[in-house]
Structures are given as structure tokens and as C-alpha cells.
Amino acid sequence: MTPIRPTPAAYAPALPVHADPETDALCDSGLLHELAYAFGGPFHFLLPHRFDANVAAFRAVLDALDVRGTIYYAKKANKAAAWVERCAAHGVGVDVASVGELRQALGHGVRGPDLVVTGPAKADELLRLATAHQCLIAVDALDELDRLLAHAGRGPAPRILLRVLPPGTSDSRFGMTDTELDTALVRCARAGDGPRMEGFSFHLSGYAVRPRAALAARLVGLCQRARGLGLPADRVSIGGGFAVDYLSHADWRDFLATQRPAHYHAGRTFAAADFYPYHSPIAGADALRALLTTVPPGHPSTVASLLREAGITVLMEPGRALLDRAGCTVFRVQGVKDRGLLRGVAAGQPGGTQPAAPPGTPGAPASSGAYGILTVDGTSLSLSEQWFNSEFAPDPTLVTPRGRAGRGRPYPACVAGASCLESDVLTWRKIVFPTRPAIGDLLVYRNTAGYQMDSNESPFHDLALPPKIVIEPADGPPRWRLDRRPAS
């Protein structure tokens, strides 16, 4: 009897990541199974050479457009020491927002002047350390500025940016209004040699280019105004907001057009707006190029030209974009449960409701929505998109002890964690795997280094946090080591 294949009507379209032969080779090498055995649980693997390549792409854009710029890696995107080590080795700055992040960056060799300290309402200890090490401080409020000015003259002069509240974001809790900026500029000018007011910063949510270009142009004007008050004001920070392109346009379009509650375990509902935009036509360094080559409203030339003409350095704080394709998360399958009543007519049977049968087997009609529940050896807290009431959309790769699974009888399944919580689901969507996973197989979630690995990791149930494994290219088999992040 020929099995009936799952159809788009019963299951959502597949969401494969862009082709990645290097990660394919790792999946087929046997190394991931060895690491799963060695560490006895889920793990993340990191590919630092891809971080280096992403940094090089951003720098190439700045060079091509003859724009002075400084890249700060947004450390919050991933806690691993490997990235900060690469920053120290290649003269890349680091964006930190806590005492712990600042100390770790210094401890891994990043110089204080190459750090920018962001975040609201910074603790006195953070301001003290940042000033002592000559870090650049993005001041978010007048009371924060006053605390810095009160300590001026007792050591090195604080280096500061004034963070601007973008137009149309009055509900945001970050940045200063125009009136507050006026007050801040006057206070900085009156403080004389106390602080060094080096410019302005902003951060916009989303990935639209034109609003960023317009705001960057406005900050150039603010720098020129501050110079009129005798302040240095020679740099502007455009923050982050450089998208990552995970999936093809066609796959993402088809998924958003057809996804519905029946495609998810327990009828879970996701609106299109709940998802990260997993396809972006302008991503990474190309997004920086697009911003710098945009002509802002009311200006005769591009952002790049405005920066050059004013002698201003552009600062940026990419996180996810520097980690694009630089790491994956690996879970071991430790349970497979077949679930779902088959409704309607099974092949060769009279009408009526049929008893449960494993999905993907002969006689399982595609319209039934029958599926499996895979339970892995970790929790959804190690795939952090759940934090945003969403889920990480790209399909995981099923890896058997022999390598990537070959085509067999398609098997739709969601993926759940090992905790006692119903909500502990890594992938609510019923993914159609190429064959029925077996206990001991691995699920490799690709391109998870940016914000997925550890944003809300937790040792819930006293489970160990997944270790991070650094994999480096080598002649012959790949070489690996543990990440050197110090114990906290």
C-alpha cells in the first residue's frame, strides 16, 4: 500500500534555511553525536570564523563609501567569550550594558576606549568603571548625566553620547526629548572640561532603512549645533537594526500566507506579526550600505556624504548580524510519541472515524493532521524566541548517527522540551521530517547564535545549561574546544 504524503493543506510549508555546506558537513561528520555523548545533553556550537567574515563585510561597506566608522558588537546577543575574543583580536568594539558585561569584555582583552556602555538608568558602579576605563557612555536621561557631572574632576573625564528619543516614539522609555536634549547640551557646555560630549545616539526598533537614514541626518545636525556650544560632538551612533536573512523569499511568503492553527500543536495561534522577519531582502552589511546611500528627506545628498562633509564618525552596534550563520543549537531526541485521531476515510476502509495511527504510515490521510510529539533532552529556554511569545521558525535538521536523515516516509511532529510544563515547546509547528525520528537522533537548529542560545536560558529542573563548543576549521577533521566564558 502506498503511503499518502503530507500535503500543505494538513501541514505548513517547510522552512529550510539557506544552503550551508559547512554545517551540512558537520552534521554528516559524526562529530555532533560524539559531542552529544560527551556532554550528556544539549549543546551549542560556535563558528567564530564566520563572525570574522561578518565584521569584514561591515568594514568593507565603510571603506567602499569612504566613511569613518566604528563597529561595536552587541554583547547581549550571545554571552559566549569567543565573540569578545574575536573583537579583541581584530580591533572591534563591544557594546555592554552591565558591570558583568564590562568586566568580561575587559578581561578578554578589549580596551576600555573600545567599549560603549548602553542601557537605561545605569548603576553608579557601572558609571564609575566606565569612566575609569574611558569607555564611551550613552547617557539616557538627565539624572544620569547629572550623576556623571557630579563626579567630574575626580578622575578621567567621562566620554558621553546623548541618547535621542526618536520621533513618533513618545511611549518609549529610552532616550531624551528635544527639551531634555537642550538642557543636557547646556549642562555639558557649562561643565567645561569635565565631560567630553562626543555626540549623539539613537536606537530604532524594526529594520526600515528610511527612518534610520532620516534620524542619522538629524543627529549630524545636532552635532553641528553642539559644536556651536564648544562641544566636540564628532560621532553619531545609529545603534543596531541590521536584519538577518534566514530563509528564501518564496518559502517565507508561502508560510505566512498559509499558516493556521491546525498547523501547530494544540491549535496554537500565531499572527504574522508575531514572527521575526525570517526573510529580509536587505540584511547584514547590505543594510548598512542601504542606510548610508539613502538620501534623507530635506537633504541634497546621502547619509554617507553628510557624515563625510561634517567630519563625523558613524558608530553601530550590530549583534544578530555579526552572528549570522555563526552557530547552531543541538538537542538529542529522547522520546517519540504518536498523536492524533485519523478522521475521514482511510485507504480501503469504509467511512467514519478511524483509531489513532502513526503519522506517515500507510493509510494515514493527509487531511487528518495526525502528528508526533518529539521530546528532546533540553528545554525551550535554550531556544529563546519563545521569550517573545513566538517561535524560532526555520526547520531543524534531523541528524541520525549516519548523518543527515535521508528521505523515507514523511513524519510530521512538533518538538517539546523535557520539563513538566505544557508550555515547554521548542517548535509548536508540525514540521514534516523526512522520516520518523528515533531516540538518539539529533535535531540541529541552525543559525541560532543571535539571541536564541542564551537570552533566557535557565537551569530549570536542575538541568545543566547547554555548553558552548567552539569549532574551528582545520586540515582534516574539525577541531573543537569549550568556550572560555568564566563561571559566574
Tab-separated table of C-alpha atoms in Angstrom:
chain	number	residue	atom	x	y	z
A	1	MET	CA	0.000	0.000	0.000
A	2	THR	CA	1.462	3.399	-0.963
A	3	PRO	CA	1.632	5.877	1.962
A	4	ILE	CA	-0.218	9.152	1.491
A	5	ARG	CA	2.217	12.038	1.755
A	6	PRO	CA	1.505	15.067	3.953
A	7	THR	CA	0.138	17.983	1.952
A	8	PRO	CA	0.256	21.750	2.520
A	9	ALA	CA	-3.414	21.628	3.481
A	10	ALA	CA	-2.602	19.500	6.502
A	11	TYR	CA	0.825	20.876	7.400
A	12	ALA	CA	2.556	24.222	6.978
A	13	PRO	CA	5.129	24.612	4.189
A	14	ALA	CA	8.715	23.665	5.008
A	15	LEU	CA	11.096	26.418	6.117
A	16	PRO	CA	14.634	25.272	5.248
A	17	VAL	CA	17.472	27.683	5.968
A	18	HIS	CA	19.709	28.939	3.186
A	19	ALA	CA	22.199	26.396	1.882
A	20	ASP	CA	25.169	25.925	4.213
A	21	PRO	CA	27.588	23.227	3.025
A	22	GLU	CA	29.915	23.695	6.003
A	23	THR	CA	27.193	22.955	8.541
A	24	ASP	CA	25.929	20.114	6.363
A	25	ALA	CA	29.413	18.578	6.553
A	26	LEU	CA	29.455	18.891	10.335
A	27	CYS	CA	26.077	17.157	10.518
A	28	ASP	CA	27.414	14.300	8.373
A	29	SER	CA	30.794	14.020	10.136
A	30	GLY	CA	29.688	12.184	13.281
A	31	LEU	CA	31.204	14.916	15.461
A	32	LEU	CA	27.851	16.202	16.729
A	33	HIS	CA	26.855	12.763	18.011
A	34	GLU	CA	30.228	12.463	19.738
A	35	LEU	CA	29.711	15.828	21.437
A	36	ALA	CA	26.143	14.909	22.466
A	37	TYR	CA	27.503	11.744	24.079
A	38	ALA	CA	30.408	13.553	25.732
A	39	PHE	CA	28.309	16.309	27.301
A	40	GLY	CA	25.206	14.245	28.005
A	41	GLY	CA	22.742	16.911	26.959
A	42	PRO	CA	22.025	19.707	24.505
A	43	PHE	CA	24.819	22.000	23.397
A	44	HIS	CA	25.514	24.951	21.151
A	45	PHE	CA	28.341	25.057	18.666
A	46	LEU	CA	30.001	28.279	17.547
A	47	LEU	CA	31.828	29.148	14.323
A	48	PRO	CA	33.970	32.219	15.121
A	49	HIS	CA	35.462	32.473	11.633
A	50	ARG	CA	32.016	33.436	10.372
A	51	PHE	CA	31.860	36.237	12.943
A	52	ASP	CA	35.147	37.488	11.466
A	53	ALA	CA	33.677	37.347	7.958
A	54	ASN	CA	30.600	39.335	9.005
A	55	VAL	CA	32.791	42.004	10.627
A	56	ALA	CA	34.847	42.191	7.445
A	57	ALA	CA	31.672	42.706	5.381
A	58	PHE	CA	30.608	45.699	7.521
A	59	ARG	CA	34.083	47.191	7.307
A	60	ALA	CA	34.140	46.712	3.544
A	61	VAL	CA	30.990	48.845	3.224
A	62	LEU	CA	32.548	51.661	5.280
A	63	ASP	CA	35.720	51.531	3.190
A	64	ALA	CA	33.854	51.464	-0.117
A	65	LEU	CA	31.845	54.565	0.841
A	66	ASP	CA	34.815	56.338	2.443
A	67	VAL	CA	33.003	56.705	5.760
A	68	ARG	CA	34.784	56.681	9.110
A	69	GLY	CA	33.058	54.132	11.298
A	70	THR	CA	33.371	52.006	14.414
A	71	ILE	CA	31.684	48.637	14.920
A	72	TYR	CA	30.631	47.596	18.420
A	73	TYR	CA	29.449	44.009	18.835
A	74	ALA	CA	26.234	44.000	20.911
A	75	LYS	CA	27.277	41.537	23.602
A	76	LYS	CA	23.725	40.877	24.763
A	77	ALA	CA	23.137	38.907	21.544
A	78	ASN	CA	25.244	35.998	22.859
A	79	LYS	CA	27.161	35.548	26.112
A	80	ALA	CA	29.974	33.408	24.689
A	81	ALA	CA	33.521	34.546	25.281
A	82	ALA	CA	34.537	33.512	21.762
A	83	TRP	CA	32.954	36.590	20.183
A	84	VAL	CA	34.633	39.011	22.581
A	85	GLU	CA	37.940	37.249	21.981
A	86	ARG	CA	37.484	37.852	18.242
A	87	CYS	CA	36.669	41.505	18.938
A	88	ALA	CA	39.902	41.907	20.914
A	89	ALA	CA	41.916	40.174	18.189
A	90	HIS	CA	40.517	42.291	15.344
A	91	GLY	CA	40.022	45.699	16.967
A	92	VAL	CA	36.240	45.513	17.102
A	93	GLY	CA	34.432	47.387	19.872
A	94	VAL	CA	31.884	45.846	22.237
A	95	ASP	CA	28.523	47.239	23.366
A	96	VAL	CA	27.925	46.392	27.042
A	97	ALA	CA	25.085	47.235	29.415
A	98	SER	CA	26.092	45.854	32.824
A	99	VAL	CA	29.041	45.641	35.179
A	100	GLY	CA	29.377	41.946	34.381
A	101	GLU	CA	29.498	42.518	30.623
A	102	LEU	CA	32.011	45.344	31.007
A	103	ARG	CA	34.330	43.276	33.207
A	104	GLN	CA	34.172	40.294	30.857
A	105	ALA	CA	34.990	42.428	27.839
A	106	LEU	CA	37.979	43.948	29.625
A	107	GLY	CA	39.024	40.516	30.876
A	108	HIS	CA	39.090	39.145	27.339
A	109	GLY	CA	41.337	41.915	26.102
A	110	VAL	CA	39.046	44.624	24.741
A	111	ARG	CA	40.380	48.070	25.677
A	112	GLY	CA	38.171	50.427	27.642
A	113	PRO	CA	38.081	53.091	24.876
A	114	ASP	CA	36.723	50.379	22.545
A	115	LEU	CA	33.667	49.788	24.736
A	116	VAL	CA	30.347	51.628	24.571
A	117	VAL	CA	28.043	51.405	27.601
A	118	THR	CA	24.335	51.491	26.781
A	119	GLY	CA	21.081	50.823	28.619
A	120	PRO	CA	18.846	52.959	30.858
A	121	ALA	CA	19.424	54.189	34.422
A	122	LYS	CA	22.941	52.830	34.769
A	123	ALA	CA	24.153	51.854	38.221
A	124	ASP	CA	26.737	54.096	39.883
A	125	GLU	CA	29.273	51.252	39.854
A	126	LEU	CA	28.834	50.835	36.104
A	127	LEU	CA	29.303	54.571	35.512
A	128	ARG	CA	32.366	54.618	37.755
A	129	LEU	CA	34.018	51.674	35.989
A	130	ALA	CA	33.128	53.002	32.554
A	131	THR	CA	34.625	56.387	33.355
A	132	ALA	CA	37.762	54.906	34.899
A	133	HIS	CA	38.395	52.797	31.789
A	134	GLN	CA	37.492	55.606	29.363
A	135	CYS	CA	34.525	53.783	27.861
A	136	LEU	CA	32.026	55.734	25.794
A	137	ILE	CA	28.763	56.142	27.759
A	138	ALA	CA	25.389	56.590	26.043
A	139	VAL	CA	23.534	58.797	28.529
A	140	ASP	CA	19.830	58.017	28.582
A	141	ALA	CA	18.441	60.641	30.971
A	142	LEU	CA	19.201	63.959	32.653
A	143	ASP	CA	19.603	62.437	36.114
A	144	GLU	CA	22.203	60.040	34.690
A	145	LEU	CA	24.059	62.984	33.169
A	146	ASP	CA	23.927	64.816	36.490
A	147	ARG	CA	25.495	61.837	38.285
A	148	LEU	CA	28.354	61.815	35.787
A	149	LEU	CA	28.856	65.575	36.048
A	150	ALA	CA	28.873	65.386	39.846
A	151	HIS	CA	31.927	63.102	39.725
A	152	ALA	CA	33.747	65.063	37.031
A	153	GLY	CA	37.180	66.236	38.112
A	154	ARG	CA	37.795	63.235	40.386
A	155	GLY	CA	39.430	61.174	37.670
A	156	PRO	CA	39.321	60.796	33.903
A	157	ALA	CA	36.730	62.927	32.140
A	158	PRO	CA	33.683	60.835	31.207
A	159	ARG	CA	33.176	60.286	27.471
A	160	ILE	CA	29.487	60.600	26.654
A	161	LEU	CA	26.886	60.403	23.925
A	162	LEU	CA	23.401	61.815	24.449
A	163	ARG	CA	20.702	59.317	23.526
A	164	VAL	CA	17.893	60.809	21.444
A	165	LEU	CA	14.228	59.802	21.678
A	166	PRO	CA	13.260	59.130	18.033
A	167	PRO	CA	10.263	60.999	16.594
A	168	GLY	CA	6.975	59.157	16.879
A	169	THR	CA	8.147	57.004	19.792
A	170	SER	CA	6.842	59.056	22.706
A	171	ASP	CA	5.817	55.880	24.555
A	172	SER	CA	9.390	54.583	24.572
A	173	ARG	CA	11.184	54.586	27.901
A	174	PHE	CA	14.554	55.215	26.217
A	175	GLY	CA	16.225	58.447	25.161
A	176	MET	CA	15.715	62.157	25.793
A	177	THR	CA	13.115	64.512	24.364
A	178	ASP	CA	14.108	67.652	22.464
A	179	THR	CA	13.622	69.756	25.604
A	180	GLU	CA	15.755	67.367	27.653
A	181	LEU	CA	18.447	67.408	24.968
A	182	ASP	CA	18.519	71.213	25.072
A	183	THR	CA	19.018	71.078	28.828
A	184	ALA	CA	21.688	68.385	28.544
A	185	LEU	CA	23.681	70.384	25.986
A	186	VAL	CA	23.638	73.477	28.178
A	187	ARG	CA	24.799	71.463	31.202
A	188	CYS	CA	27.620	69.852	29.221
A	189	ALA	CA	28.748	73.219	27.865
A	190	ARG	CA	28.718	74.798	31.344
A	191	ALA	CA	30.708	71.878	32.769
A	192	GLY	CA	33.734	72.968	30.751
A	193	ASP	CA	36.481	70.354	30.727
A	194	GLY	CA	34.505	67.968	32.967
A	195	PRO	CA	32.812	65.626	30.484
A	196	ARG	CA	33.715	65.066	26.850
A	197	MET	CA	30.427	65.237	24.928
A	198	GLU	CA	31.311	63.247	21.801
A	199	GLY	CA	27.961	63.120	20.035
A	200	PHE	CA	24.527	61.522	19.947
A	201	SER	CA	22.947	58.100	19.674
A	202	PHE	CA	19.622	56.515	18.875
A	203	HIS	CA	18.059	53.083	18.555
A	204	LEU	CA	15.017	52.265	16.447
A	205	SER	CA	13.030	49.048	16.592
A	206	GLY	CA	12.443	47.199	13.341
A	207	TYR	CA	14.535	47.252	10.178
A	208	ALA	CA	13.176	50.059	7.987
A	209	VAL	CA	16.024	51.960	6.301
A	210	ARG	CA	14.498	55.363	5.567
A	211	PRO	CA	13.541	56.276	9.168
A	212	ARG	CA	17.081	55.386	10.255
A	213	ALA	CA	18.579	57.500	7.498
A	214	ALA	CA	16.373	60.456	8.451
A	215	LEU	CA	17.337	60.165	12.102
A	216	ALA	CA	21.043	59.792	11.301
A	217	ALA	CA	20.855	63.025	9.307
A	218	ARG	CA	19.153	64.744	12.224
A	219	LEU	CA	21.938	63.633	14.557
A	220	VAL	CA	24.526	65.108	12.178
A	221	GLY	CA	22.685	68.416	12.548
A	222	LEU	CA	22.659	68.048	16.338
A	223	CYS	CA	26.428	67.515	16.303
A	224	GLN	CA	26.895	70.731	14.358
A	225	ARG	CA	24.691	72.550	16.824
A	226	ALA	CA	26.636	71.134	19.788
A	227	ARG	CA	29.896	72.258	18.192
A	228	GLY	CA	28.497	75.770	18.237
A	229	LEU	CA	28.428	75.460	22.048
A	230	GLY	CA	32.076	74.433	22.111
A	231	LEU	CA	31.499	70.677	22.447
A	232	PRO	CA	33.498	68.123	20.368
A	233	ALA	CA	30.445	66.218	19.046
A	234	ASP	CA	32.201	64.276	16.299
A	235	ARG	CA	30.282	60.982	16.196
A	236	VAL	CA	26.778	59.560	15.949
A	237	SER	CA	25.598	56.071	16.872
A	238	ILE	CA	22.889	54.509	14.734
A	239	GLY	CA	22.501	51.519	17.099
A	240	GLY	CA	21.592	48.103	15.725
A	241	GLY	CA	18.729	47.074	13.485
A	242	PHE	CA	20.618	45.087	10.826
A	243	ALA	CA	18.412	42.173	9.842
A	244	VAL	CA	19.471	38.577	9.218
A	245	ASP	CA	18.103	36.677	6.220
A	246	TYR	CA	17.402	33.095	7.336
A	247	LEU	CA	15.043	31.839	4.609
A	248	SER	CA	14.191	32.318	0.968
A	249	HIS	CA	11.582	34.867	-0.024
A	250	ALA	CA	9.325	32.208	-1.573
A	251	ASP	CA	9.385	29.907	1.468
A	252	TRP	CA	8.659	32.731	3.908
A	253	ARG	CA	5.916	34.206	1.728
A	254	ASP	CA	4.189	30.848	1.322
A	255	PHE	CA	4.421	30.092	5.030
A	256	LEU	CA	2.886	33.401	6.110
A	257	ALA	CA	0.112	33.059	3.515
A	258	THR	CA	-0.958	29.567	4.586
A	259	GLN	CA	-0.058	29.034	8.258
A	260	ARG	CA	-3.055	28.468	10.528
A	261	PRO	CA	-3.803	26.991	13.980
A	262	ALA	CA	-4.230	23.444	12.614
A	263	HIS	CA	-0.556	23.514	11.653
A	264	TYR	CA	0.504	23.775	15.303
A	265	HIS	CA	0.396	21.531	18.328
A	266	ALA	CA	-2.670	22.247	20.475
A	267	GLY	CA	-4.016	24.633	17.827
A	268	ARG	CA	-1.569	27.333	18.850
A	269	THR	CA	-2.218	30.638	17.100
A	270	PHE	CA	0.473	32.913	15.681
A	271	ALA	CA	-0.193	36.069	13.689
A	272	ALA	CA	2.291	37.042	11.002
A	273	ALA	CA	3.387	39.971	13.164
A	274	ASP	CA	4.350	37.575	15.980
A	275	PHE	CA	7.322	36.262	13.998
A	276	TYR	CA	10.734	37.737	13.445
A	277	PRO	CA	11.011	38.594	9.705
A	278	TYR	CA	12.981	35.479	8.796
A	279	HIS	CA	13.385	36.664	5.232
A	280	SER	CA	14.850	40.102	4.674
A	281	PRO	CA	15.778	41.314	1.184
A	282	ILE	CA	18.280	43.751	2.707
A	283	ALA	CA	20.277	42.214	5.540
A	284	GLY	CA	23.566	42.471	7.405
A	285	ALA	CA	26.210	44.685	5.823
A	286	ASP	CA	23.897	45.322	2.863
A	287	ALA	CA	21.521	47.067	5.279
A	288	LEU	CA	24.363	49.359	6.365
A	289	ARG	CA	25.116	50.122	2.704
A	290	ALA	CA	21.437	50.889	2.065
A	291	LEU	CA	21.292	53.281	5.023
A	292	LEU	CA	24.480	55.142	4.103
A	293	THR	CA	23.452	55.519	0.454
A	294	THR	CA	19.956	56.812	1.236
A	295	VAL	CA	19.199	60.497	0.672
A	296	PRO	CA	17.282	61.628	3.795
A	297	PRO	CA	14.212	63.840	3.367
A	298	GLY	CA	15.145	67.511	3.126
A	299	HIS	CA	18.793	66.856	2.281
A	300	PRO	CA	20.563	67.053	-1.089
A	301	SER	CA	22.963	64.170	-0.529
A	302	THR	CA	23.300	60.733	1.044
A	303	VAL	CA	23.908	59.950	4.690
A	304	ALA	CA	27.465	58.951	3.773
A	305	SER	CA	28.071	62.360	2.204
A	306	LEU	CA	26.602	64.177	5.212
A	307	LEU	CA	28.916	62.264	7.530
A	308	ARG	CA	31.991	62.913	5.397
A	309	GLU	CA	31.270	66.610	4.944
A	310	ALA	CA	30.719	67.131	8.677
A	311	GLY	CA	33.778	65.065	9.667
A	312	ILE	CA	31.639	62.737	11.768
A	313	THR	CA	32.324	59.090	12.630
A	314	VAL	CA	29.375	56.708	12.458
A	315	LEU	CA	29.071	54.131	15.240
A	316	MET	CA	26.967	50.979	15.014
A	317	GLU	CA	26.033	48.168	17.407
A	318	PRO	CA	25.115	45.041	15.410
A	319	GLY	CA	24.547	41.844	17.354
A	320	ARG	CA	22.479	39.311	15.411
A	321	ALA	CA	24.029	40.454	12.097
A	322	LEU	CA	27.596	39.712	13.263
A	323	LEU	CA	26.461	36.255	14.415
A	324	ASP	CA	24.724	35.316	11.152
A	325	ARG	CA	25.373	31.604	10.421
A	326	ALA	CA	27.943	31.555	13.227
A	327	GLY	CA	26.376	28.872	15.416
A	328	CYS	CA	23.748	26.165	15.896
A	329	THR	CA	21.888	24.521	18.766
A	330	VAL	CA	21.761	20.731	19.093
A	331	PHE	CA	19.238	18.616	21.022
A	332	ARG	CA	19.011	14.837	21.348
A	333	VAL	CA	15.661	13.133	20.764
A	334	GLN	CA	14.736	11.160	23.866
A	335	GLY	CA	11.081	10.408	23.191
A	336	VAL	CA	8.744	9.983	20.208
A	337	LYS	CA	5.003	9.935	20.831
A	338	ASP	CA	2.485	9.363	18.025
A	339	ARG	CA	-0.569	11.549	18.445
A	340	GLY	CA	-3.779	12.336	16.584
A	341	LEU	CA	-7.085	10.688	15.611
A	342	LEU	CA	-7.445	9.938	11.936
A	343	ARG	CA	-10.757	11.283	10.699
A	344	GLY	CA	-12.485	10.514	7.455
A	345	VAL	CA	-11.773	7.626	5.154
A	346	ALA	CA	-8.586	5.626	5.465
A	347	ALA	CA	-7.349	3.904	2.345
A	348	GLY	CA	-9.546	0.908	1.509
A	349	GLN	CA	-11.760	1.372	4.600
A	350	PRO	CA	-15.411	2.434	4.952
A	351	GLY	CA	-16.208	5.945	6.154
A	352	GLY	CA	-16.048	7.031	9.763
A	353	THR	CA	-13.503	7.989	12.395
A	354	GLN	CA	-10.520	5.690	12.486
A	355	PRO	CA	-8.398	4.856	15.521
A	356	ALA	CA	-5.071	6.584	16.058
A	357	ALA	CA	-2.223	5.536	13.799
A	358	PRO	CA	1.351	6.729	13.476
A	359	PRO	CA	1.595	9.637	11.036
A	360	GLY	CA	3.441	8.889	7.842
A	361	THR	CA	2.280	5.262	7.778
A	362	PRO	CA	0.143	3.708	5.042
A	363	GLY	CA	-3.500	4.716	5.319
A	364	ALA	CA	-2.885	7.941	7.238
A	365	PRO	CA	-4.818	10.544	5.229
A	366	ALA	CA	-3.065	13.875	4.877
A	367	SER	CA	-6.233	15.724	5.895
A	368	SER	CA	-6.178	14.101	9.310
A	369	GLY	CA	-3.451	16.287	10.776
A	370	ALA	CA	-2.046	13.293	12.655
A	371	TYR	CA	1.400	14.056	14.027
A	372	GLY	CA	4.041	13.082	16.521
A	373	ILE	CA	5.465	14.794	19.596
A	374	LEU	CA	9.239	14.683	19.875
A	375	THR	CA	10.702	15.274	23.315
A	376	VAL	CA	14.303	16.424	23.439
A	377	ASP	CA	16.877	16.461	26.225
A	378	GLY	CA	16.633	20.177	26.974
A	379	THR	CA	14.044	22.929	27.243
A	380	SER	CA	12.683	25.767	25.158
A	381	LEU	CA	14.575	28.148	27.453
A	382	SER	CA	17.610	27.334	25.299
A	383	LEU	CA	15.852	28.494	22.129
A	384	SER	CA	14.886	31.941	23.256
A	385	GLU	CA	12.362	33.103	20.674
A	386	GLN	CA	9.656	31.688	22.975
A	387	TRP	CA	10.502	34.632	25.236
A	388	PHE	CA	8.779	36.886	22.684
A	389	ASN	CA	5.627	34.728	22.564
A	390	SER	CA	6.814	33.463	19.196
A	391	GLU	CA	8.971	30.613	17.994
A	392	PHE	CA	12.151	30.079	16.017
A	393	ALA	CA	10.724	29.363	12.573
A	394	PRO	CA	13.492	27.702	10.498
A	395	ASP	CA	13.197	23.910	10.317
A	396	PRO	CA	15.698	21.921	12.409
A	397	THR	CA	17.810	19.321	10.630
A	398	LEU	CA	17.274	15.692	11.661
A	399	VAL	CA	20.671	14.001	12.081
A	400	THR	CA	20.996	10.265	12.575
A	401	PRO	CA	24.228	8.504	13.626
A	402	ARG	CA	24.921	8.157	9.891
A	403	GLY	CA	24.422	11.850	9.115
A	404	ARG	CA	21.502	13.906	7.854
A	405	ALA	CA	18.368	11.821	7.576
A	406	GLY	CA	17.533	10.549	4.100
A	407	ARG	CA	14.100	10.594	2.576
A	408	GLY	CA	11.722	7.957	3.883
A	409	ARG	CA	8.104	8.148	4.972
A	410	PRO	CA	7.472	11.801	5.940
A	411	TYR	CA	6.738	12.236	9.623
A	412	PRO	CA	5.054	15.430	10.922
A	413	ALA	CA	5.913	16.324	14.511
A	414	CYS	CA	6.194	19.195	16.950
A	415	VAL	CA	9.193	19.421	19.286
A	416	ALA	CA	8.803	19.664	23.068
A	417	GLY	CA	11.191	20.130	25.962
A	418	ALA	CA	11.898	17.777	28.822
A	419	SER	CA	10.257	19.849	31.566
A	420	CYS	CA	6.924	19.281	33.310
A	421	LEU	CA	5.338	22.364	31.699
A	422	GLU	CA	2.798	22.091	28.884
A	423	SER	CA	4.178	25.353	27.516
A	424	ASP	CA	7.712	23.965	27.192
A	425	VAL	CA	7.607	23.558	23.418
A	426	LEU	CA	10.571	24.390	21.207
A	427	THR	CA	8.617	24.161	17.942
A	428	TRP	CA	4.815	24.249	18.064
A	429	ARG	CA	4.573	23.840	14.299
A	430	LYS	CA	4.151	20.289	13.000
A	431	ILE	CA	7.349	20.034	10.995
A	432	VAL	CA	7.345	17.367	8.304
A	433	PHE	CA	10.579	15.452	8.917
A	434	PRO	CA	11.952	13.297	6.078
A	435	THR	CA	11.472	10.162	8.188
A	436	ARG	CA	10.325	9.160	11.677
A	437	PRO	CA	12.969	10.332	14.175
A	438	ALA	CA	14.407	7.720	16.522
A	439	ILE	CA	15.546	8.060	20.105
A	440	GLY	CA	19.175	9.147	19.990
A	441	ASP	CA	18.835	11.144	16.775
A	442	LEU	CA	19.780	14.811	16.910
A	443	LEU	CA	17.843	17.929	15.987
A	444	VAL	CA	20.135	20.719	14.802
A	445	TYR	CA	18.557	24.175	14.917
A	446	ARG	CA	20.638	26.275	12.566
A	447	ASN	CA	21.755	29.908	12.786
A	448	THR	CA	20.816	30.327	16.448
A	449	ALA	CA	23.852	32.299	17.672
A	450	GLY	CA	21.999	35.624	17.523
A	451	TYR	CA	19.726	35.961	20.572
A	452	GLN	CA	18.497	32.344	20.559
A	453	MET	CA	21.092	30.460	22.584
A	454	ASP	CA	21.101	32.132	25.973
A	455	SER	CA	18.859	35.205	26.208
A	456	ASN	CA	16.628	33.420	28.718
A	457	GLU	CA	18.458	30.179	29.462
A	458	SER	CA	17.720	28.664	32.868
A	459	PRO	CA	18.806	25.602	34.869
A	460	PHE	CA	15.118	24.727	35.428
A	461	HIS	CA	14.685	21.228	36.893
A	462	ASP	CA	18.370	21.497	37.825
A	463	LEU	CA	19.247	20.759	34.211
A	464	ALA	CA	22.719	21.906	33.231
A	465	LEU	CA	22.920	24.878	30.903
A	466	PRO	CA	23.935	23.747	27.409
A	467	PRO	CA	27.684	24.234	26.976
A	468	LYS	CA	29.044	26.251	24.069
A	469	ILE	CA	31.522	24.438	21.848
A	470	VAL	CA	33.870	26.396	19.603
A	471	ILE	CA	34.521	24.622	16.288
A	472	GLU	CA	37.383	25.848	14.136
A	473	PRO	CA	38.316	24.871	10.579
A	474	ALA	CA	41.371	22.666	10.267
A	475	ASP	CA	43.163	20.488	7.749
A	476	GLY	CA	41.426	17.175	8.269
A	477	PRO	CA	38.686	16.737	10.898
A	478	PRO	CA	37.330	19.938	12.504
A	479	ARG	CA	38.844	20.922	15.854
A	480	TRP	CA	36.757	21.874	18.869
A	481	ARG	CA	37.146	23.282	22.354
A	482	LEU	CA	34.918	24.596	25.120
A	483	ASP	CA	34.141	28.286	25.114
A	484	ARG	CA	36.187	30.116	27.705
A	485	ARG	CA	33.409	32.109	29.337
A	486	PRO	CA	34.303	32.322	33.061
A	487	ALA	CA	31.922	30.758	35.565
A	488	SER	CA	29.506	33.291	37.033
